[in-house]
DNA sequence: GAGAACCTCTGACTAAAGTCAGAGAATGAC
DNA sequence: GTCATTCTCTGACTTTAGTCAGAGGTTCTC
């Protein structure tokens, strides 16, 4: 059986048996769509814009649904302080109570579903689903080029720095890295991979010399490792670098990042001499892009 | 993370990313429901009754959908020869062509979904989904008591006999087993586990002596082993036996059925002396039900 | 062969979801 | 300051899905 066979077979099993998890939202007085909406708004609230993107609804449709929830006293809406074209939606106390009821229902149904399985089988199921979840999410990650000064880029880079600071024995001080400008479109590129709007990986390319690129700020969210996201991003960055006219690409890394080093080696990078003054770097790599160019 | 957490998280991932597999049915001129119906009818055709059960549709709803498909020239309907209350639905040439287009779409979407993954990752995904599929199916199997002379029981028992005939070096001859009457409600019981209308496991209980039951015809479909269905069925039969007033239950088995023997031992059965003249039996077991009683 | 049970279909609905054009306010770019 | 763009909302639909009672056949049971 091929992957697609299994996937499609699973899809059938799924819609027939687990798909009912969604239907647990029924019977509490709201239609399915409205319940999903309450669930999606969440404890923290959300902007109308976000909801539309996440649920893939027509704007008119969503506006009507929200008004109904407002009339029912489940949500309160107010203009977004930062951008007054937007409106933020927040659950009222009543709305939160309703959401909790939805949550309970869903939980009960999930429990009932797995109840016939032994503990051992439940563990196997958990493991299988977690694996499938990670891989499916990884496969559907959205890889996009953004400006290094954009909010998305900054958030991703911040996560990267935070992790370095934790992992390096001496901590990590990014200095005032105005050099991010080098990764702006034109001379370089910055790429963010995101899932559900959260950055899960990033990386940039800048020019070191004519026809020579450098990959920097490469990072994969800890919860997303082991799904091949790093290699995919690396390959992507190599293509970007090649498109910028580079024939060779270099990068440096710290010795504590052993997984990263292993990945670079697997990807065809070879160790070279120190080529920069980065105080945190302990290994330097180079790869010829001319034959990797698809 | 508990099993239900993972299940529910996966449910979200699923509806957002793979759920679109269903939507691949859209955009070919028929609404989703009608497309699903064409797909479900399949190359072989089906009875209206079957379709209603499989898709969980209201009979009026289904009748209308079918008539629409008939008007569109995609299906042809005729009374069932065996039971003229029923009607069988069959795809016309045009209907089959349409179904193939649906199939292609779905396949393409599945391919596109897994394309970003490496071969190794695709294998992991396949394995994880297959495991999840088996376990979810096993968890949602429908275990029901039926009359041993019913069609369902006979089909399951036939599968059992066929397998014995294959596995025993000397083949297997059931003889004329009028003794199935002993498993009729009142003195005994016969249980069939089915999934999507197909029997996947069965087993019966009959009385050997006052307060002593015997478990017979226990079988699990080969494709369903390793999901704990056997143990679950065995436990179920023990309860049935106990409900019939038995304090002890016995069973016999052939030496070639090594998985079965291991299962009986795990379930607390102990080997005893031959207690019957079954020529195919090579191992005899007994279990005290008085302390196992739920 | 009478009556219960079963299967499918029609009619008459209601509810939910989805579509599309465009109005009105806020913001960003020049 | 003007103009294009963005965001949300309203109105006026159409389509799809789902519900329920009951008619009109067929088959099973005794």
XYZ file of C-alpha atoms (C1' of nucleotides) in Angstrom:
648
model
C 0.000 0.000 0.000
C 1.308 3.394 -0.895
C 1.275 6.396 1.375
C -1.660 7.900 -0.461
C -3.644 4.671 -0.191
C -3.136 4.588 3.535
C -3.882 8.269 3.818
C -7.104 7.933 1.900
C -8.161 4.829 3.729
C -7.471 6.573 6.984
C -9.483 9.518 5.788
C -12.512 7.305 5.433
C -12.052 5.709 8.819
C -11.569 9.126 10.227
C -14.579 10.908 8.865
C -16.768 8.006 9.875
C -15.551 7.547 13.431
C -13.548 10.435 14.817
C -15.215 13.056 12.677
C -18.094 12.712 15.101
C -15.923 14.652 17.534
C -17.109 17.744 15.726
C -20.685 16.717 15.990
C -20.314 16.652 19.736
C -20.677 20.390 19.329
C -24.270 19.874 18.335
C -27.213 19.775 20.673
C -26.187 22.602 22.945
C -28.460 25.082 21.262
C -26.115 26.444 18.596
C -25.554 25.151 15.076
C -22.213 23.540 14.335
C -20.706 26.583 12.648
C -21.458 28.890 15.533
C -20.089 26.413 18.067
C -16.885 26.018 16.113
C -16.626 29.752 16.104
C -16.984 29.998 19.881
C -14.328 27.350 20.186
C -11.999 29.112 17.787
C -12.326 32.477 19.510
C -10.858 30.814 22.540
C -10.181 32.169 26.012
C -7.847 34.819 24.672
C -10.157 36.320 22.049
C -9.263 36.984 18.431
C -9.695 39.499 15.652
C -12.394 39.017 13.053
C -9.658 38.855 10.453
C -7.924 35.968 12.191
C -11.106 34.026 12.532
C -11.888 34.445 8.886
C -8.454 33.127 7.950
C -8.522 30.230 10.382
C -12.015 29.052 9.567
C -11.940 29.983 5.909
C -15.311 31.707 6.068
C -16.858 34.338 3.839
C -16.735 37.722 5.498
C -20.475 38.227 5.278
C -21.128 34.825 6.716
C -18.764 35.423 9.612
C -20.205 38.862 10.366
C -23.674 37.365 10.647
C -22.514 34.509 12.837
C -20.724 36.899 15.148
C -23.724 39.134 15.420
C -25.831 36.186 16.395
C -23.356 35.224 19.096
C -23.344 38.821 20.285
C -27.146 38.871 20.441
C -27.030 35.663 22.436
C -24.653 37.346 24.853
C -21.826 34.900 24.227
C -19.308 37.335 22.787
C -18.471 41.016 23.048
C -16.888 42.925 20.195
C -14.859 46.102 20.171
C -12.591 47.923 17.751
C -8.948 46.896 17.871
C -6.945 49.612 19.611
C -4.006 49.333 17.219
C -5.961 49.355 13.972
C -9.501 50.585 14.257
C -10.606 48.958 11.044
C -10.288 45.655 12.817
C -12.572 44.367 15.498
C -11.622 42.031 18.291
C -13.973 39.413 19.578
C -13.881 38.247 23.154
C -15.976 35.663 24.958
C -18.182 36.936 27.740
C -18.428 34.976 30.991
C -21.423 33.241 29.480
C -19.477 32.542 26.303
C -16.629 31.016 28.268
C -19.074 28.803 30.127
C -20.521 27.660 26.829
C -17.085 26.965 25.462
C -16.284 24.873 28.517
C -19.389 22.820 27.876
C -18.291 22.233 24.307
C -14.890 21.253 25.558
C -16.345 18.771 28.037
C -18.488 17.172 25.385
C -15.599 16.780 23.060
C -13.476 15.309 25.821
C -16.169 12.827 26.783
C -16.574 11.708 23.221
C -12.839 11.249 22.832
C -12.773 9.224 26.029
C -15.622 7.048 24.900
C -13.863 6.477 21.618
C -10.668 5.141 23.151
C -12.301 3.437 26.124
C -12.519 -0.002 24.482
C -8.754 -0.044 24.028
C -6.372 -1.347 26.653
C -3.841 1.026 28.191
C -1.134 -0.425 26.004
C -3.203 0.124 22.879
C -4.078 3.639 23.922
C -0.383 4.323 24.231
C 0.232 2.956 20.759
C -2.604 5.059 19.401
C -1.287 8.150 21.127
C 2.146 7.586 19.713
C 0.868 6.909 16.212
C -1.359 9.960 16.215
C 1.371 12.192 17.600
C 3.722 11.031 14.841
C 1.085 11.502 12.181
C 0.228 14.881 13.611
C 3.810 16.098 13.526
C 4.415 14.844 10.007
C 1.167 16.182 8.604
C 1.768 19.549 10.205
C 5.317 19.582 8.925
C 4.141 18.700 5.443
C 1.688 21.576 5.447
C 3.966 24.221 6.862
C 3.807 27.486 5.006
C 7.293 28.611 3.883
C 7.384 32.271 2.877
C 9.966 34.951 2.212
C 9.452 38.002 4.399
C 11.368 41.200 5.090
C 13.879 40.636 7.929
C 12.435 43.666 9.700
C 8.859 42.323 9.590
C 7.032 41.238 12.712
C 7.094 37.582 11.686
C 10.824 37.609 11.067
C 11.514 39.366 14.338
C 9.423 36.922 16.321
C 11.178 33.958 14.763
C 14.648 35.431 15.274
C 13.805 36.262 18.861
C 12.867 32.638 19.504
C 16.181 31.652 17.952
C 18.184 34.023 20.151
C 16.307 32.919 23.248
C 17.195 29.351 22.547
C 20.859 30.147 21.909
C 20.973 32.046 25.164
C 19.692 28.967 26.945
C 21.900 26.459 25.216
C 25.231 28.254 25.224
C 27.089 27.781 28.499
C 28.099 31.454 28.432
C 24.701 32.675 27.251
C 24.231 34.586 24.029
C 24.301 38.279 23.295
C 23.031 39.185 19.838
C 24.668 42.634 20.033
C 22.845 45.270 18.025
C 22.347 43.321 14.891
C 21.663 46.019 12.350
C 23.154 43.558 9.932
C 19.683 42.068 9.397
C 19.416 44.634 6.633
C 21.796 42.432 4.672
C 19.032 39.876 4.423
C 16.527 42.301 2.956
C 15.154 41.524 -0.506
C 17.577 42.524 -3.218
C 20.858 41.500 -1.665
C 19.535 38.655 0.479
C 16.410 36.958 1.778
C 14.735 35.944 4.968
C 12.413 32.993 5.129
C 9.901 32.077 7.816
C 8.044 28.776 8.010
C 4.846 29.065 9.941
C 2.016 26.815 11.005
C -1.294 28.210 12.226
C 0.310 31.626 12.184
C 3.084 30.601 14.595
C 6.689 30.710 13.378
C 8.136 27.206 13.501
C 11.363 27.692 11.621
C 13.353 30.437 9.970
C 16.569 31.212 8.157
C 18.201 33.935 6.110
C 20.648 34.360 3.294
C 23.041 37.273 2.868
C 25.893 37.952 0.464
C 29.425 37.428 1.807
C 31.146 38.261 -1.457
C 30.159 38.266 -5.116
C 28.744 34.822 -5.943
C 29.132 33.738 -2.321
C 26.179 33.536 0.033
C 25.948 32.903 3.750
C 23.095 31.212 5.555
C 22.305 32.736 8.928
C 19.783 32.596 11.739
C 18.681 29.116 10.886
C 16.356 27.783 13.524
C 13.668 25.127 13.962
C 11.182 25.200 16.823
C 12.118 22.486 19.358
C 8.675 20.880 19.188
C 9.039 20.502 15.442
C 12.348 18.725 15.227
C 12.500 15.264 13.763
C 10.073 16.060 10.986
C 12.666 17.055 8.417
C 11.760 20.690 8.612
C 15.403 21.714 9.010
C 16.580 19.951 5.860
C 13.641 21.283 3.922
C 14.339 24.823 5.010
C 18.024 24.401 4.254
C 17.245 23.180 0.758
C 14.889 26.097 0.316
C 17.539 28.570 1.411
C 20.059 27.045 -0.968
C 17.657 27.598 -3.830
C 17.087 31.169 -2.715
C 20.824 31.682 -2.510
C 21.349 30.205 -5.955
C 18.600 32.462 -7.296
C 20.532 35.423 -5.892
C 23.426 34.385 -8.086
C 25.578 32.629 -5.493
C 27.655 29.675 -6.576
C 28.885 28.826 -3.099
C 27.186 29.124 0.257
C 28.789 29.195 3.692
C 27.554 29.030 7.242
C 28.886 28.793 10.760
C 27.521 27.176 13.880
C 28.179 26.563 17.521
C 29.554 23.233 18.742
C 26.633 22.698 21.118
C 24.208 22.472 18.210
C 25.076 18.872 17.414
C 21.852 18.062 15.522
C 22.467 21.038 13.267
C 26.028 19.960 12.522
C 24.849 16.449 11.660
C 22.231 17.920 9.361
C 24.720 20.118 7.501
C 26.975 17.136 6.957
C 24.093 15.054 5.651
C 23.142 17.879 3.324
C 26.537 17.849 1.661
C 28.335 20.628 3.525
C 32.035 20.228 4.170
C 34.021 21.668 7.057
C 36.240 24.626 6.204
C 38.534 26.990 8.097
C 37.181 29.851 10.190
C 36.071 32.526 7.755
C 34.676 35.146 10.142
C 35.053 36.585 13.603
C 31.811 35.251 15.090
C 32.771 34.592 18.718
C 30.078 31.951 19.138
C 31.054 29.935 16.072
C 33.085 26.774 16.425
C 32.447 25.104 13.095
C 32.401 26.532 9.568
C 30.865 24.929 6.495
C 30.677 25.431 2.772
C 28.662 23.887 -0.033
C 28.958 24.205 -3.775
C 25.588 25.181 -5.184
C 26.379 24.771 -8.853
C 25.554 21.064 -8.915
C 22.785 21.287 -6.343
C 20.930 23.730 -8.526
C 17.948 21.615 -9.392
C -0.314 14.533 27.061
C -3.152 12.108 27.480
C -4.620 10.027 24.689
C -7.637 12.285 24.429
C -5.447 15.388 24.221
C -3.505 13.896 21.344
C -6.675 12.676 19.705
C -8.288 16.062 19.906
C -5.208 17.882 18.771
C -4.957 15.520 15.864
C -8.599 16.113 15.112
C -7.877 19.786 14.634
C -4.847 19.157 12.466
C -6.887 16.728 10.528
C -9.957 18.770 9.774
C -7.768 21.676 8.748
C -5.364 19.842 6.458
C -6.479 16.396 5.436
C -10.173 17.106 5.727
C -9.739 18.952 2.459
C -9.494 15.531 0.858
C -13.274 15.494 0.965
C -13.515 18.887 -0.558
C -11.567 17.608 -3.526
C -14.939 16.172 -4.439
C -16.222 19.668 -5.025
C -16.008 21.598 -8.232
C -16.905 18.794 -10.576
C -20.499 19.895 -10.887
C -22.068 17.937 -8.064
C -22.486 18.955 -4.430
C -20.394 17.150 -1.856
C -23.153 14.818 -0.715
C -23.929 13.588 -4.195
C -20.250 13.050 -4.967
C -19.761 11.066 -1.801
C -22.733 8.999 -2.845
C -21.265 8.236 -6.270
C -18.061 7.234 -4.570
C -19.840 5.039 -2.072
C -21.880 3.240 -4.704
C -18.588 2.056 -6.124
C -17.840 -0.014 -9.191
C -19.836 -2.934 -7.866
C -23.065 -1.104 -7.136
C -24.997 -1.281 -3.880
C -28.488 -1.469 -2.472
C -30.231 1.654 -1.294
C -30.417 0.090 2.145
C -26.658 -0.347 2.322
C -26.000 3.174 1.246
C -28.327 4.524 3.866
C -26.532 2.559 6.548
C -23.062 3.430 5.354
C -23.662 7.129 4.884
C -26.111 7.531 7.727
C -28.607 9.404 5.594
C -32.325 9.923 6.000
C -34.253 7.732 3.605
C -36.058 10.662 2.005
C -32.850 12.533 1.566
C -31.153 9.566 -0.044
C -34.077 8.892 -2.375
C -33.912 12.453 -3.626
C -30.148 12.371 -4.095
C -30.407 9.132 -6.022
C -33.115 10.462 -8.237
C -30.974 13.442 -9.042
C -28.082 11.178 -9.985
C -30.442 9.119 -12.078
C -31.714 12.234 -13.862
C -28.113 13.223 -14.519
C -27.551 9.815 -16.054
C -24.889 8.803 -13.568
C -26.688 5.861 -12.011
C -29.289 3.298 -12.989
C -31.617 1.718 -10.479
C -33.550 -1.521 -10.562
C -35.363 -3.707 -8.066
C -33.209 -6.272 -6.311
C -33.895 -9.716 -7.784
C -33.709 -11.447 -4.419
C -35.943 -9.075 -2.482
C -38.051 -6.782 -4.584
C -38.631 -4.331 -1.781
C -35.005 -3.349 -2.188
C -33.511 -1.447 -5.064
C -30.001 -1.771 -6.328
C -28.047 1.179 -7.631
C -25.385 0.793 -10.244
C -23.155 3.374 -11.892
C -23.653 3.919 -15.590
C -20.605 4.281 -17.842
C -20.913 8.001 -17.319
C -21.177 7.508 -13.584
C -18.048 5.389 -13.543
C -16.180 8.050 -15.478
C -17.295 10.629 -12.957
C -16.217 8.439 -10.105
C -12.802 8.036 -11.673
C -12.454 11.784 -11.847
C -13.294 12.043 -8.164
C -10.778 9.353 -7.442
C -8.059 11.138 -9.409
C -8.724 14.378 -7.624
C -8.529 12.759 -4.266
C -5.334 10.959 -5.207
C -3.719 14.140 -6.472
C -4.594 15.974 -3.314
C -3.184 13.183 -1.186
C -0.003 13.216 -3.233
C 0.368 16.940 -2.941
C -0.109 16.669 0.789
C 2.712 14.198 1.338
C 4.994 15.529 -1.393
C 7.028 17.814 0.892
C 8.031 14.819 2.996
C 11.067 12.695 2.291
C 10.608 9.036 1.449
C 11.640 8.080 4.945
C 9.099 10.444 6.445
C 6.400 9.205 4.146
C 7.100 5.723 5.383
C 6.841 6.862 8.962
C 3.569 8.603 8.183
C 2.218 5.536 6.438
C 3.106 3.354 9.372
C 1.653 5.753 11.917
C -1.586 6.154 9.995
C -1.940 2.423 9.446
C -1.499 1.818 13.172
C -3.946 4.564 14.054
C -6.371 3.240 11.479
C -6.311 -0.278 12.861
C -6.683 0.862 16.444
C -9.453 3.328 15.733
C -11.323 0.752 13.723
C -10.831 -1.817 16.436
C -12.051 0.605 19.076
C -15.230 1.284 17.127
C -16.076 -2.282 16.265
C -19.694 -3.146 16.872
C -20.004 -6.227 19.118
C -23.490 -7.738 19.047
C -25.200 -10.955 20.060
C -26.951 -12.640 17.158
C -28.694 -15.935 16.590
C -26.160 -18.598 15.505
C -28.370 -19.378 12.508
C -28.442 -15.740 11.322
C -26.721 -14.662 8.134
C -24.114 -12.659 10.008
C -23.206 -15.577 12.250
C -23.015 -17.966 9.339
C -20.747 -15.676 7.355
C -18.399 -15.232 10.290
C -18.302 -18.946 11.061
C -17.660 -19.743 7.424
C -14.637 -17.437 7.442
C -13.450 -19.236 10.557
C -13.824 -22.669 8.975
C -12.119 -21.519 5.790
C -9.156 -20.346 7.762
C -8.930 -23.553 9.781
C -9.045 -25.524 6.566
C -6.089 -23.545 5.319
C -4.026 -23.636 8.473
C -4.487 -27.268 9.516
C -2.028 -29.549 7.737
C -4.795 -32.105 7.263
C -7.441 -29.541 6.343
C -10.620 -29.085 8.332
C -14.021 -30.697 8.006
C -16.719 -29.045 10.082
C -19.005 -32.083 9.732
C -22.680 -31.272 9.873
C -22.594 -28.967 12.818
C -26.185 -28.949 13.929
C -24.722 -28.260 17.325
C -24.843 -24.516 16.556
C -28.299 -24.691 18.068
C -26.584 -25.038 21.425
C -25.439 -21.468 21.053
C -28.927 -20.115 20.474
C -30.234 -17.573 22.971
C -31.515 -19.218 26.122
C -28.911 -21.936 26.580
C -25.996 -20.128 24.928
C -25.010 -17.124 22.866
C -23.267 -16.197 19.675
C -21.468 -12.906 19.258
C -20.314 -11.215 16.084
C -18.056 -8.169 15.946
C -18.457 -6.234 12.754
C -17.003 -3.145 11.161
C -18.643 -1.458 8.200
C -21.036 -4.380 8.036
C -18.226 -6.917 7.597
C -17.716 -9.577 10.267
C -14.282 -9.140 11.794
C -14.493 -11.479 14.756
C -16.900 -13.943 16.309
C -17.318 -16.413 19.123
C -19.975 -18.455 20.855
C -20.809 -19.844 24.255
C -22.662 -23.089 24.923
C -23.384 -25.036 28.102
C -21.207 -28.101 28.751
C -22.794 -28.951 32.062
C -24.732 -27.033 34.693
C -22.701 -23.970 35.680
C -20.050 -24.859 33.096
C -19.780 -23.037 29.787
C -17.684 -23.652 26.712
C -16.382 -21.032 24.332
C -16.418 -22.103 20.690
C -15.837 -20.788 17.197
C -13.662 -17.979 18.357
C -12.114 -16.200 15.414
C -10.560 -12.840 14.534
C -10.147 -11.693 10.952
C -6.452 -11.930 9.965
C -6.291 -8.269 8.971
C -7.525 -7.287 12.396
C -5.077 -9.100 14.600
C -2.791 -7.169 16.867
C -5.451 -4.700 17.879
C -6.625 -6.541 20.957
C -9.871 -7.560 19.378
C -9.378 -11.184 20.457
C -8.931 -10.363 24.114
C -11.848 -8.001 24.032
C -14.090 -10.580 22.476
C -12.906 -13.214 24.931
C -13.687 -10.930 27.860
C -17.073 -10.248 26.342
C -17.807 -13.948 25.973
C -16.776 -14.591 29.553
C -19.291 -12.018 30.706
C -21.950 -13.582 28.540
C -21.098 -16.980 29.952
C -21.223 -15.678 33.494
C -24.589 -14.084 32.760
C -25.807 -17.497 31.654
C -25.000 -18.741 35.141
C -21.687 -20.438 34.412
C -19.041 -20.419 37.095
C -16.364 -22.056 34.936
C -15.666 -21.810 31.262
C -13.692 -24.199 29.085
C -12.369 -24.167 25.553
C -10.183 -26.209 23.263
C -7.873 -25.246 20.455
C -5.522 -26.593 17.840
C -1.772 -26.483 18.360
C -1.190 -24.508 15.160
C -3.090 -21.525 16.542
C -0.166 -20.302 18.587
C -1.375 -16.698 18.903
C -4.660 -17.960 20.295
C -2.944 -20.156 22.860
C -0.778 -17.260 24.007
C -3.862 -15.111 24.315
C -5.718 -17.662 26.445
C -2.756 -17.934 28.761
C -2.535 -14.160 29.088
C -6.240 -14.030 29.850
C -5.846 -16.323 32.846
C -6.774 -19.681 31.331
C -4.933 -22.749 32.610
C -4.212 -25.918 30.702
C -6.350 -28.902 31.650
C -6.751 -32.510 30.473
C -8.657 -33.375 27.316
C -12.343 -33.016 28.125
C -13.888 -33.830 24.750
C -13.426 -35.884 21.630
C -12.696 -33.016 19.224
C -10.232 -34.569 16.754
C -8.706 -31.183 15.895
C -8.079 -30.111 19.490
C -4.620 -30.386 20.980
C -4.910 -28.061 23.943
C -7.682 -27.660 26.502
C -8.210 -24.726 28.834
C -10.351 -23.683 31.748
C -10.952 -20.454 33.595
C -12.786 -19.731 36.811
C -15.315 -16.983 36.188
C -16.367 -16.330 39.735
C -13.564 -13.879 40.456
C -13.332 -12.514 36.934
C -16.941 -11.451 37.027
C -16.549 -7.817 36.048
C -54.292 -15.351 3.819
C -54.161 -11.695 7.392
C -51.390 -8.753 9.646
C -46.939 -7.125 11.086
C -42.627 -5.635 9.542
C -39.710 -3.880 6.046
C -38.070 -0.982 2.169
C -38.341 2.920 -0.721
C -40.312 6.948 -2.244
C -43.019 11.645 -2.194
C -44.460 15.918 -0.222
C -43.961 19.711 2.589
C -41.247 21.671 5.346
C -37.090 24.192 8.258
C -32.427 25.165 9.175
C -27.846 25.965 7.921
C -24.328 27.315 4.831
C -22.491 29.671 1.228
C -22.233 33.616 -2.457
C -21.773 38.166 -4.202
C -22.076 43.130 -4.739
C -21.379 47.008 -2.530
C -21.486 50.569 1.483
C -18.866 52.919 5.036
C -15.054 53.664 8.040
C -9.940 53.498 8.824
C -5.334 53.303 7.210
C -1.109 53.667 4.307
C 1.511 55.514 0.346
C 2.761 59.233 -2.268
C -4.665 65.797 0.985
C -5.882 62.363 -2.278
C -6.472 57.861 -3.659
C -5.955 53.092 -3.379
C -6.318 49.537 -0.072
C -7.962 47.124 3.896
C -11.439 45.603 7.061
C -16.022 44.775 8.450
C -20.695 44.789 7.784
C -25.519 44.605 5.302
C -28.799 42.986 2.001
C -30.553 39.880 -1.069
C -30.203 36.074 -2.598
C -29.248 30.395 -3.855
C -27.894 25.933 -2.619
C -27.414 22.143 0.338
C -28.716 19.448 4.116
C -31.748 17.603 7.198
C -36.626 16.290 9.246
C -40.988 14.009 9.528
C -45.337 11.893 8.271
C -47.191 8.845 5.520
C -48.279 6.239 0.976
C -47.601 2.072 -1.570
C -45.418 -1.691 -2.538
C -42.986 -6.564 -0.846
C -41.855 -10.097 2.303
C -42.141 -12.764 6.547
C -44.689 -15.151 10.202
C -48.092 -17.904 11.991
